[in-house]
């Protein structure tokens, strides 16, 4: 039950009896009905499973990394993407150089081209 024995905003909007131990009461107090109305409207039924999965993922990430949580995982992945983009750019530049060399030099029969590996 919300403050003063009035139903929480969730139970009130959904026209349900608000139990004393209602799980929504702490998050959707009766004096702020707009808060639940927004969540109810903007989080359709078909997305609620995804919302719960997101909460579980964030809780697990917080257990692994109490300071940064899932933000730490996101930062790590963004850094990894940046490194891979750099490696891709280097590989593309190397391919361009090889193609340029092969265009500038006539190919000799049976010749093998060895290039240094750039890391």
Tab-separated table of N, CA and C in Angstrom:
chain	number	residue	atom	x	y	z
A	1	UNK	N	0.838	-1.181	0.000
A	1	UNK	CA	0.000	0.000	0.000
A	1	UNK	C	0.878	1.237	0.000
A	2	UNK	N	0.436	2.220	-0.681
A	2	UNK	CA	1.151	3.483	-0.736
A	2	UNK	C	0.968	4.262	0.550
A	3	UNK	N	1.388	5.497	0.536
A	3	UNK	CA	1.282	6.345	1.715
A	3	UNK	C	-0.180	6.555	2.086
A	4	UNK	N	-0.463	6.493	3.372
A	4	UNK	CA	-1.814	6.776	3.846
A	4	UNK	C	-2.849	5.757	3.407
A	5	UNK	N	-2.473	4.497	3.268
A	5	UNK	CA	-3.385	3.420	2.870
A	5	UNK	C	-3.998	3.593	1.491
A	6	UNK	N	-3.508	4.485	0.696
A	6	UNK	CA	-4.017	4.600	-0.673
A	6	UNK	C	-3.203	3.664	-1.559
A	7	UNK	N	-3.820	3.133	-2.604
A	7	UNK	CA	-3.104	2.187	-3.468
A	7	UNK	C	-1.956	2.874	-4.202
A	8	UNK	N	-0.937	2.095	-4.504
A	8	UNK	CA	0.189	2.645	-5.264
A	8	UNK	C	-0.301	3.046	-6.658
A	9	UNK	N	0.514	3.804	-7.355
A	9	UNK	CA	0.122	4.299	-8.679
A	9	UNK	C	-0.131	3.156	-9.653
A	10	UNK	N	0.634	2.082	-9.535
A	10	UNK	CA	0.453	0.936	-10.423
A	10	UNK	C	-0.909	0.291	-10.215
A	11	UNK	N	-1.207	-0.050	-8.975
A	11	UNK	CA	-2.488	-0.706	-8.676
A	11	UNK	C	-3.662	0.219	-8.987
A	12	UNK	N	-3.487	1.492	-8.722
A	12	UNK	CA	-4.563	2.450	-8.990
A	12	UNK	C	-4.851	2.522	-10.486
A	13	UNK	N	-3.808	2.647	-11.307
A	13	UNK	CA	-4.005	2.754	-12.754
A	13	UNK	C	-4.583	1.466	-13.333
A	14	UNK	N	-4.125	0.323	-12.822
A	14	UNK	CA	-4.595	-0.965	-13.328
A	14	UNK	C	-5.874	-1.435	-12.634
A	15	UNK	N	-6.367	-0.607	-11.709
A	15	UNK	CA	-7.609	-0.884	-10.959
A	15	UNK	C	-7.543	-2.248	-10.265
A	16	UNK	N	-6.465	-2.415	-9.517
A	16	UNK	CA	-6.274	-3.647	-8.753
A	16	UNK	C	-6.261	-3.310	-7.266
A	17	UNK	N	-6.505	-4.324	-6.466
A	17	UNK	CA	-6.395	-4.155	-5.028
A	17	UNK	C	-4.904	-4.111	-4.692
A	18	UNK	N	-4.472	-3.122	-3.971
A	18	UNK	CA	-3.059	-2.960	-3.632
A	18	UNK	C	-2.788	-3.652	-2.303
A	19	UNK	N	-2.011	-4.713	-2.350
A	19	UNK	CA	-1.679	-5.474	-1.144
A	19	UNK	C	-0.704	-4.689	-0.271
A	20	UNK	N	-0.656	-5.056	0.986
A	20	UNK	CA	0.236	-4.381	1.924
A	20	UNK	C	1.701	-4.514	1.492
A	21	UNK	N	2.041	-5.672	0.908
A	21	UNK	CA	3.419	-5.924	0.474
A	21	UNK	C	3.573	-5.805	-1.051
A	22	UNK	N	2.816	-4.922	-1.659
A	22	UNK	CA	2.844	-4.722	-3.115
A	22	UNK	C	4.273	-4.402	-3.573
A	23	UNK	N	4.749	-5.146	-4.562
A	23	UNK	CA	6.131	-4.949	-5.026
A	23	UNK	C	6.318	-3.633	-5.775
A	24	UNK	N	5.225	-3.057	-6.275
A	24	UNK	CA	5.328	-1.807	-7.028
A	24	UNK	C	5.283	-0.572	-6.139
A	25	UNK	N	4.754	-0.711	-4.939
A	25	UNK	CA	4.532	0.426	-4.056
A	25	UNK	C	5.782	1.279	-3.797
A	26	UNK	N	6.945	0.686	-3.522
A	26	UNK	CA	8.128	1.524	-3.274
A	26	UNK	C	8.587	2.312	-4.510
A	27	UNK	N	8.267	1.803	-5.678
A	27	UNK	CA	8.770	2.422	-6.908
A	27	UNK	C	7.756	3.340	-7.576
A	28	UNK	N	6.494	3.086	-7.324
A	28	UNK	CA	5.421	3.885	-7.920
A	28	UNK	C	4.456	4.347	-6.832
A	29	UNK	N	4.870	5.345	-6.045
A	29	UNK	CA	4.023	5.805	-4.943
A	29	UNK	C	2.723	6.437	-5.445
A	30	UNK	N	1.736	6.436	-4.561
A	30	UNK	CA	0.419	6.956	-4.943
A	30	UNK	C	0.457	8.443	-5.263
A	31	UNK	N	1.415	9.168	-4.709
A	31	UNK	CA	1.474	10.615	-4.953
A	31	UNK	C	2.205	10.974	-6.255
A	32	UNK	N	2.614	9.957	-7.026
A	32	UNK	CA	3.287	10.212	-8.307
A	32	UNK	C	2.750	9.261	-9.381
A	33	UNK	N	1.467	9.380	-9.732
A	33	UNK	CA	0.872	8.447	-10.696
A	33	UNK	C	1.451	8.571	-12.102
A	34	UNK	N	1.982	9.744	-12.424
A	34	UNK	CA	2.541	9.967	-13.767
A	34	UNK	C	3.728	9.030	-14.031
A	35	UNK	N	4.482	8.727	-12.992
A	35	UNK	CA	5.666	7.872	-13.111
A	35	UNK	C	5.290	6.483	-13.654
A	36	UNK	N	4.289	5.852	-13.071
A	36	UNK	CA	3.880	4.530	-13.548
A	36	UNK	C	3.185	4.627	-14.897
A	37	UNK	N	2.407	5.673	-15.103
A	37	UNK	CA	1.687	5.826	-16.376
A	37	UNK	C	2.667	5.854	-17.546
A	38	UNK	N	3.791	6.525	-17.375
A	38	UNK	CA	4.806	6.592	-18.438
A	38	UNK	C	5.398	5.205	-18.696
A	39	UNK	N	5.769	4.508	-17.625
A	39	UNK	CA	6.351	3.171	-17.782
A	39	UNK	C	5.346	2.230	-18.434
A	40	UNK	N	4.119	2.291	-17.982
A	40	UNK	CA	3.079	1.409	-18.510
A	40	UNK	C	2.824	1.688	-19.995
A	41	UNK	N	2.843	2.956	-20.363
A	41	UNK	CA	2.573	3.335	-21.758
A	41	UNK	C	3.770	3.043	-22.666
A	42	UNK	N	4.959	3.390	-22.211
A	42	UNK	CA	6.147	3.306	-23.069
A	42	UNK	C	6.837	1.947	-23.045
A	43	UNK	N	6.417	1.049	-22.174
A	43	UNK	CA	7.004	-0.288	-22.123
A	43	UNK	C	5.900	-1.303	-22.391
A	44	UNK	N	5.618	-1.534	-23.680
A	44	UNK	CA	4.530	-2.452	-24.027
A	44	UNK	C	4.814	-3.879	-23.556
A	45	UNK	N	3.766	-4.658	-23.473
A	45	UNK	CA	3.847	-6.028	-22.954
A	45	UNK	C	4.932	-6.835	-23.665
A	46	UNK	N	5.038	-6.713	-24.984
A	46	UNK	CA	6.005	-7.535	-25.721
A	46	UNK	C	7.461	-7.157	-25.433
A	47	UNK	N	7.712	-6.020	-24.771
A	47	UNK	CA	9.082	-5.619	-24.446
A	47	UNK	C	9.434	-5.841	-22.978
A	48	UNK	N	8.495	-6.283	-22.190
A	48	UNK	CA	8.740	-6.424	-20.751
A	48	UNK	C	9.736	-7.534	-20.443
A	49	UNK	N	9.717	-8.598	-21.214
A	49	UNK	CA	10.710	-9.661	-21.023
A	49	UNK	C	12.114	-9.147	-21.279
A	50	UNK	N	12.257	-8.315	-22.312
A	50	UNK	CA	13.563	-7.722	-22.615
A	50	UNK	C	14.010	-6.790	-21.492
A	51	UNK	N	13.055	-6.061	-20.913
A	51	UNK	CA	13.385	-5.155	-19.808
A	51	UNK	C	13.900	-5.946	-18.604
A	52	UNK	N	13.257	-7.057	-18.303
A	52	UNK	CA	13.704	-7.901	-17.188
A	52	UNK	C	15.072	-8.499	-17.503
A	53	UNK	N	15.274	-8.959	-18.732
A	53	UNK	CA	16.582	-9.502	-19.127
A	53	UNK	C	17.669	-8.448	-18.972
A	54	UNK	N	17.344	-7.219	-19.307
A	54	UNK	CA	18.290	-6.118	-19.167
A	54	UNK	C	18.644	-5.886	-17.699
A	55	UNK	N	17.637	-5.921	-16.834
A	55	UNK	CA	17.893	-5.759	-15.400
A	55	UNK	C	18.784	-6.880	-14.869
A	56	UNK	N	18.529	-8.107	-15.304
A	56	UNK	CA	19.340	-9.254	-14.869
A	56	UNK	C	20.773	-9.099	-15.367
A	57	UNK	N	20.947	-8.692	-16.635
A	57	UNK	CA	22.284	-8.491	-17.193
A	57	UNK	C	23.035	-7.426	-16.393
A	58	UNK	N	22.360	-6.321	-16.112
A	58	UNK	CA	23.007	-5.243	-15.365
A	58	UNK	C	23.361	-5.677	-13.948
A	59	UNK	N	22.495	-6.461	-13.313
A	59	UNK	CA	22.790	-6.953	-11.964
A	59	UNK	C	23.997	-7.889	-11.983
A	60	UNK	N	24.070	-8.783	-12.973
A	60	UNK	CA	25.226	-9.684	-13.099
A	60	UNK	C	26.503	-8.904	-13.357
A	61	UNK	N	26.427	-7.899	-14.210
A	61	UNK	CA	27.601	-7.075	-14.510
A	61	UNK	C	28.057	-6.332	-13.257
A	62	UNK	N	27.114	-5.880	-12.449
A	62	UNK	CA	27.450	-5.171	-11.211
A	62	UNK	C	28.108	-6.130	-10.206
A	63	UNK	N	27.708	-7.395	-10.221
A	63	UNK	CA	28.342	-8.382	-9.331
A	63	UNK	C	29.790	-8.629	-9.755
A	64	UNK	N	30.040	-8.696	-11.073
A	64	UNK	CA	31.402	-8.923	-11.578
A	64	UNK	C	32.277	-7.687	-11.398
A	65	UNK	N	31.683	-6.517	-11.565
A	65	UNK	CA	32.434	-5.268	-11.480
A	65	UNK	C	31.600	-4.262	-10.689
A	66	UNK	N	31.748	-4.259	-9.353
A	66	UNK	CA	30.903	-3.409	-8.517
A	66	UNK	C	31.054	-1.911	-8.779
A	67	UNK	N	32.184	-1.500	-9.313
A	67	UNK	CA	32.401	-0.073	-9.548
A	67	UNK	C	31.759	0.387	-10.853
A	68	UNK	N	32.048	-0.295	-11.947
A	68	UNK	CA	31.590	0.159	-13.259
A	68	UNK	C	30.389	-0.610	-13.809
A	69	UNK	N	30.159	-1.823	-13.345
A	69	UNK	CA	29.016	-2.605	-13.823
A	69	UNK	C	29.064	-2.817	-15.322
A	70	UNK	N	27.913	-2.696	-15.972
A	70	UNK	CA	27.859	-2.950	-17.413
A	70	UNK	C	28.549	-1.842	-18.208
A	71	UNK	N	28.728	-0.667	-17.615
A	71	UNK	CA	29.452	0.403	-18.309
A	71	UNK	C	30.900	-0.017	-18.540
A	72	UNK	N	31.471	-0.744	-17.592
A	72	UNK	CA	32.826	-1.262	-17.769
A	72	UNK	C	32.900	-2.236	-18.928
A	73	UNK	N	31.897	-3.115	-19.037
A	73	UNK	CA	31.862	-4.075	-20.150
A	73	UNK	C	31.700	-3.348	-21.476
A	74	UNK	N	30.852	-2.344	-21.505
A	74	UNK	CA	30.635	-1.567	-22.732
A	74	UNK	C	31.919	-0.851	-23.134
A	75	UNK	N	32.597	-0.239	-22.169
A	75	UNK	CA	33.860	0.456	-22.462
A	75	UNK	C	34.908	-0.506	-23.008
A	76	UNK	N	34.994	-1.692	-22.404
A	76	UNK	CA	35.942	-2.703	-22.872
A	76	UNK	C	35.644	-3.076	-24.323
A	77	UNK	N	34.375	-3.311	-24.629
A	77	UNK	CA	33.996	-3.701	-25.993
A	77	UNK	C	34.232	-2.564	-26.987
A	78	UNK	N	33.961	-1.326	-26.576
A	78	UNK	CA	34.224	-0.191	-27.465
A	78	UNK	C	35.717	-0.066	-27.757
A	79	UNK	N	36.545	-0.299	-26.749
A	79	UNK	CA	37.994	-0.262	-26.942
A	79	UNK	C	38.435	-1.362	-27.899
A	80	UNK	N	37.837	-2.540	-27.747
A	80	UNK	CA	38.163	-3.662	-28.630
A	80	UNK	C	37.766	-3.340	-30.071
A	81	UNK	N	36.607	-2.729	-30.269
A	81	UNK	CA	36.167	-2.333	-31.614
A	81	UNK	C	37.153	-1.331	-32.209
A	82	UNK	N	37.594	-0.362	-31.413
A	82	UNK	CA	38.562	0.628	-31.903
A	82	UNK	C	39.861	-0.031	-32.342
A	83	UNK	N	40.349	-0.978	-31.542
A	83	UNK	CA	41.584	-1.681	-31.898
A	83	UNK	C	41.409	-2.483	-33.184
A	84	UNK	N	40.273	-3.137	-33.327
A	84	UNK	CA	40.018	-3.923	-34.538
A	84	UNK	C	39.867	-3.026	-35.761
A	85	UNK	N	39.269	-1.849	-35.584
A	85	UNK	CA	39.161	-0.908	-36.704
A	85	UNK	C	40.545	-0.442	-37.141
A	86	UNK	N	41.430	-0.227	-36.181
A	86	UNK	CA	42.803	0.166	-36.508
A	86	UNK	C	43.516	-0.958	-37.253
A	87	UNK	N	43.369	-2.194	-36.785
A	87	UNK	CA	43.977	-3.332	-37.476
A	87	UNK	C	43.432	-3.471	-38.890
A	88	UNK	N	42.133	-3.248	-39.055
A	88	UNK	CA	41.520	-3.320	-40.382
A	88	UNK	C	42.090	-2.242	-41.296
A	89	UNK	N	42.229	-1.029	-40.777
A	89	UNK	CA	42.783	0.065	-41.583
A	89	UNK	C	44.218	-0.252	-42.008
A	90	UNK	N	45.009	-0.824	-41.097
A	90	UNK	CA	46.385	-1.197	-41.440
A	90	UNK	C	46.407	-2.290	-42.506
A	91	UNK	N	45.532	-3.269	-42.373
A	91	UNK	CA	45.463	-4.348	-43.363
A	91	UNK	C	45.032	-3.811	-44.724
A	92	UNK	N	44.065	-2.891	-44.735
A	92	UNK	CA	43.618	-2.302	-46.000
A	92	UNK	C	44.734	-1.483	-46.641
A	93	UNK	N	45.505	-0.768	-45.821
A	93	UNK	CA	46.630	0.003	-46.356
A	93	UNK	C	47.687	-0.929	-46.932
A	94	UNK	N	47.926	-2.039	-46.271
A	94	UNK	CA	48.900	-3.009	-46.766
A	94	UNK	C	48.433	-3.623	-48.086
A	95	UNK	N	47.159	-3.939	-48.179
A	95	UNK	CA	46.598	-4.471	-49.431
A	95	UNK	C	46.755	-3.453	-50.548
A	96	UNK	N	46.470	-2.191	-50.233
A	96	UNK	CA	46.609	-1.132	-51.236
A	96	UNK	C	48.052	-1.052	-51.729
A	97	UNK	N	49.020	-1.124	-50.807
A	97	UNK	CA	50.438	-1.062	-51.191
A	97	UNK	C	50.820	-2.244	-52.074
A	98	UNK	N	50.337	-3.428	-51.729
A	98	UNK	CA	50.625	-4.624	-52.530
A	98	UNK	C	50.043	-4.476	-53.925
A	99	UNK	N	48.804	-4.004	-54.006
A	99	UNK	CA	48.170	-3.814	-55.314
A	99	UNK	C	48.923	-2.771	-56.126
A	100	UNK	N	49.362	-1.709	-55.473
A	100	UNK	CA	50.101	-0.646	-56.157
A	100	UNK	C	51.432	-1.188	-56.678
A	101	UNK	N	52.126	-1.989	-55.863
A	101	UNK	CA	53.400	-2.570	-56.288
A	101	UNK	C	53.208	-3.512	-57.467
A	102	UNK	N	52.144	-4.304	-57.420
A	102	UNK	CA	51.927	-5.263	-58.506
A	102	UNK	C	51.545	-4.549	-59.798
A	103	UNK	N	50.944	-3.386	-59.709
A	103	UNK	CA	50.606	-2.618	-60.912
A	103	UNK	C	51.846	-1.932	-61.478
A	104	UNK	N	52.737	-1.487	-60.594
A	104	UNK	CA	53.923	-0.753	-61.023
A	104	UNK	C	55.021	-1.666	-61.568
A	105	UNK	N	55.072	-2.910	-61.111
A	105	UNK	CA	56.123	-3.818	-61.550
A	105	UNK	C	55.522	-4.902	-62.430
A	106	UNK	N	56.150	-5.164	-63.568
A	106	UNK	CA	55.648	-6.260	-64.404
A	106	UNK	C	55.911	-7.590	-63.698
A	107	UNK	N	54.946	-8.453	-63.760
A	107	UNK	CA	55.067	-9.760	-63.100
A	107	UNK	C	56.047	-10.628	-63.866
A	108	UNK	N	56.930	-11.275	-63.135
A	108	UNK	CA	57.856	-12.213	-63.768
A	108	UNK	C	57.353	-13.611	-63.482
A	109	UNK	N	57.523	-14.473	-64.439
A	109	UNK	CA	57.026	-15.846	-64.347
A	109	UNK	C	57.627	-16.544	-63.133
A	110	UNK	N	56.780	-17.081	-62.278
A	110	UNK	CA	57.224	-17.862	-61.132
A	110	UNK	C	57.754	-17.043	-59.972
A	111	UNK	N	57.696	-15.735	-60.034
A	111	UNK	CA	58.205	-14.902	-58.945
A	111	UNK	C	57.219	-14.912	-57.775
A	112	UNK	N	57.773	-14.910	-56.585
A	112	UNK	CA	56.956	-14.873	-55.371
A	112	UNK	C	57.286	-13.588	-54.635
A	113	UNK	N	56.253	-12.898	-54.192
A	113	UNK	CA	56.438	-11.627	-53.502
A	113	UNK	C	56.327	-11.855	-52.001
A	114	UNK	N	57.371	-11.511	-51.263
A	114	UNK	CA	57.349	-11.615	-49.809
A	114	UNK	C	57.299	-10.212	-49.242
A	115	UNK	N	56.349	-9.991	-48.342
A	115	UNK	CA	56.217	-8.682	-47.708
A	115	UNK	C	56.358	-8.842	-46.203
A	116	UNK	N	56.912	-7.836	-45.554
A	116	UNK	CA	57.009	-7.913	-44.089
A	116	UNK	C	55.609	-7.817	-43.480
A	117	UNK	N	55.407	-8.523	-42.390
A	117	UNK	CA	54.126	-8.506	-41.695
A	117	UNK	C	54.093	-7.297	-40.771
A	118	UNK	N	53.086	-6.466	-40.931
A	118	UNK	CA	52.945	-5.262	-40.107
A	118	UNK	C	51.947	-5.556	-39.001
A	119	UNK	N	52.315	-5.306	-37.772
A	119	UNK	CA	51.409	-5.537	-36.635
A	119	UNK	C	51.152	-4.263	-35.917
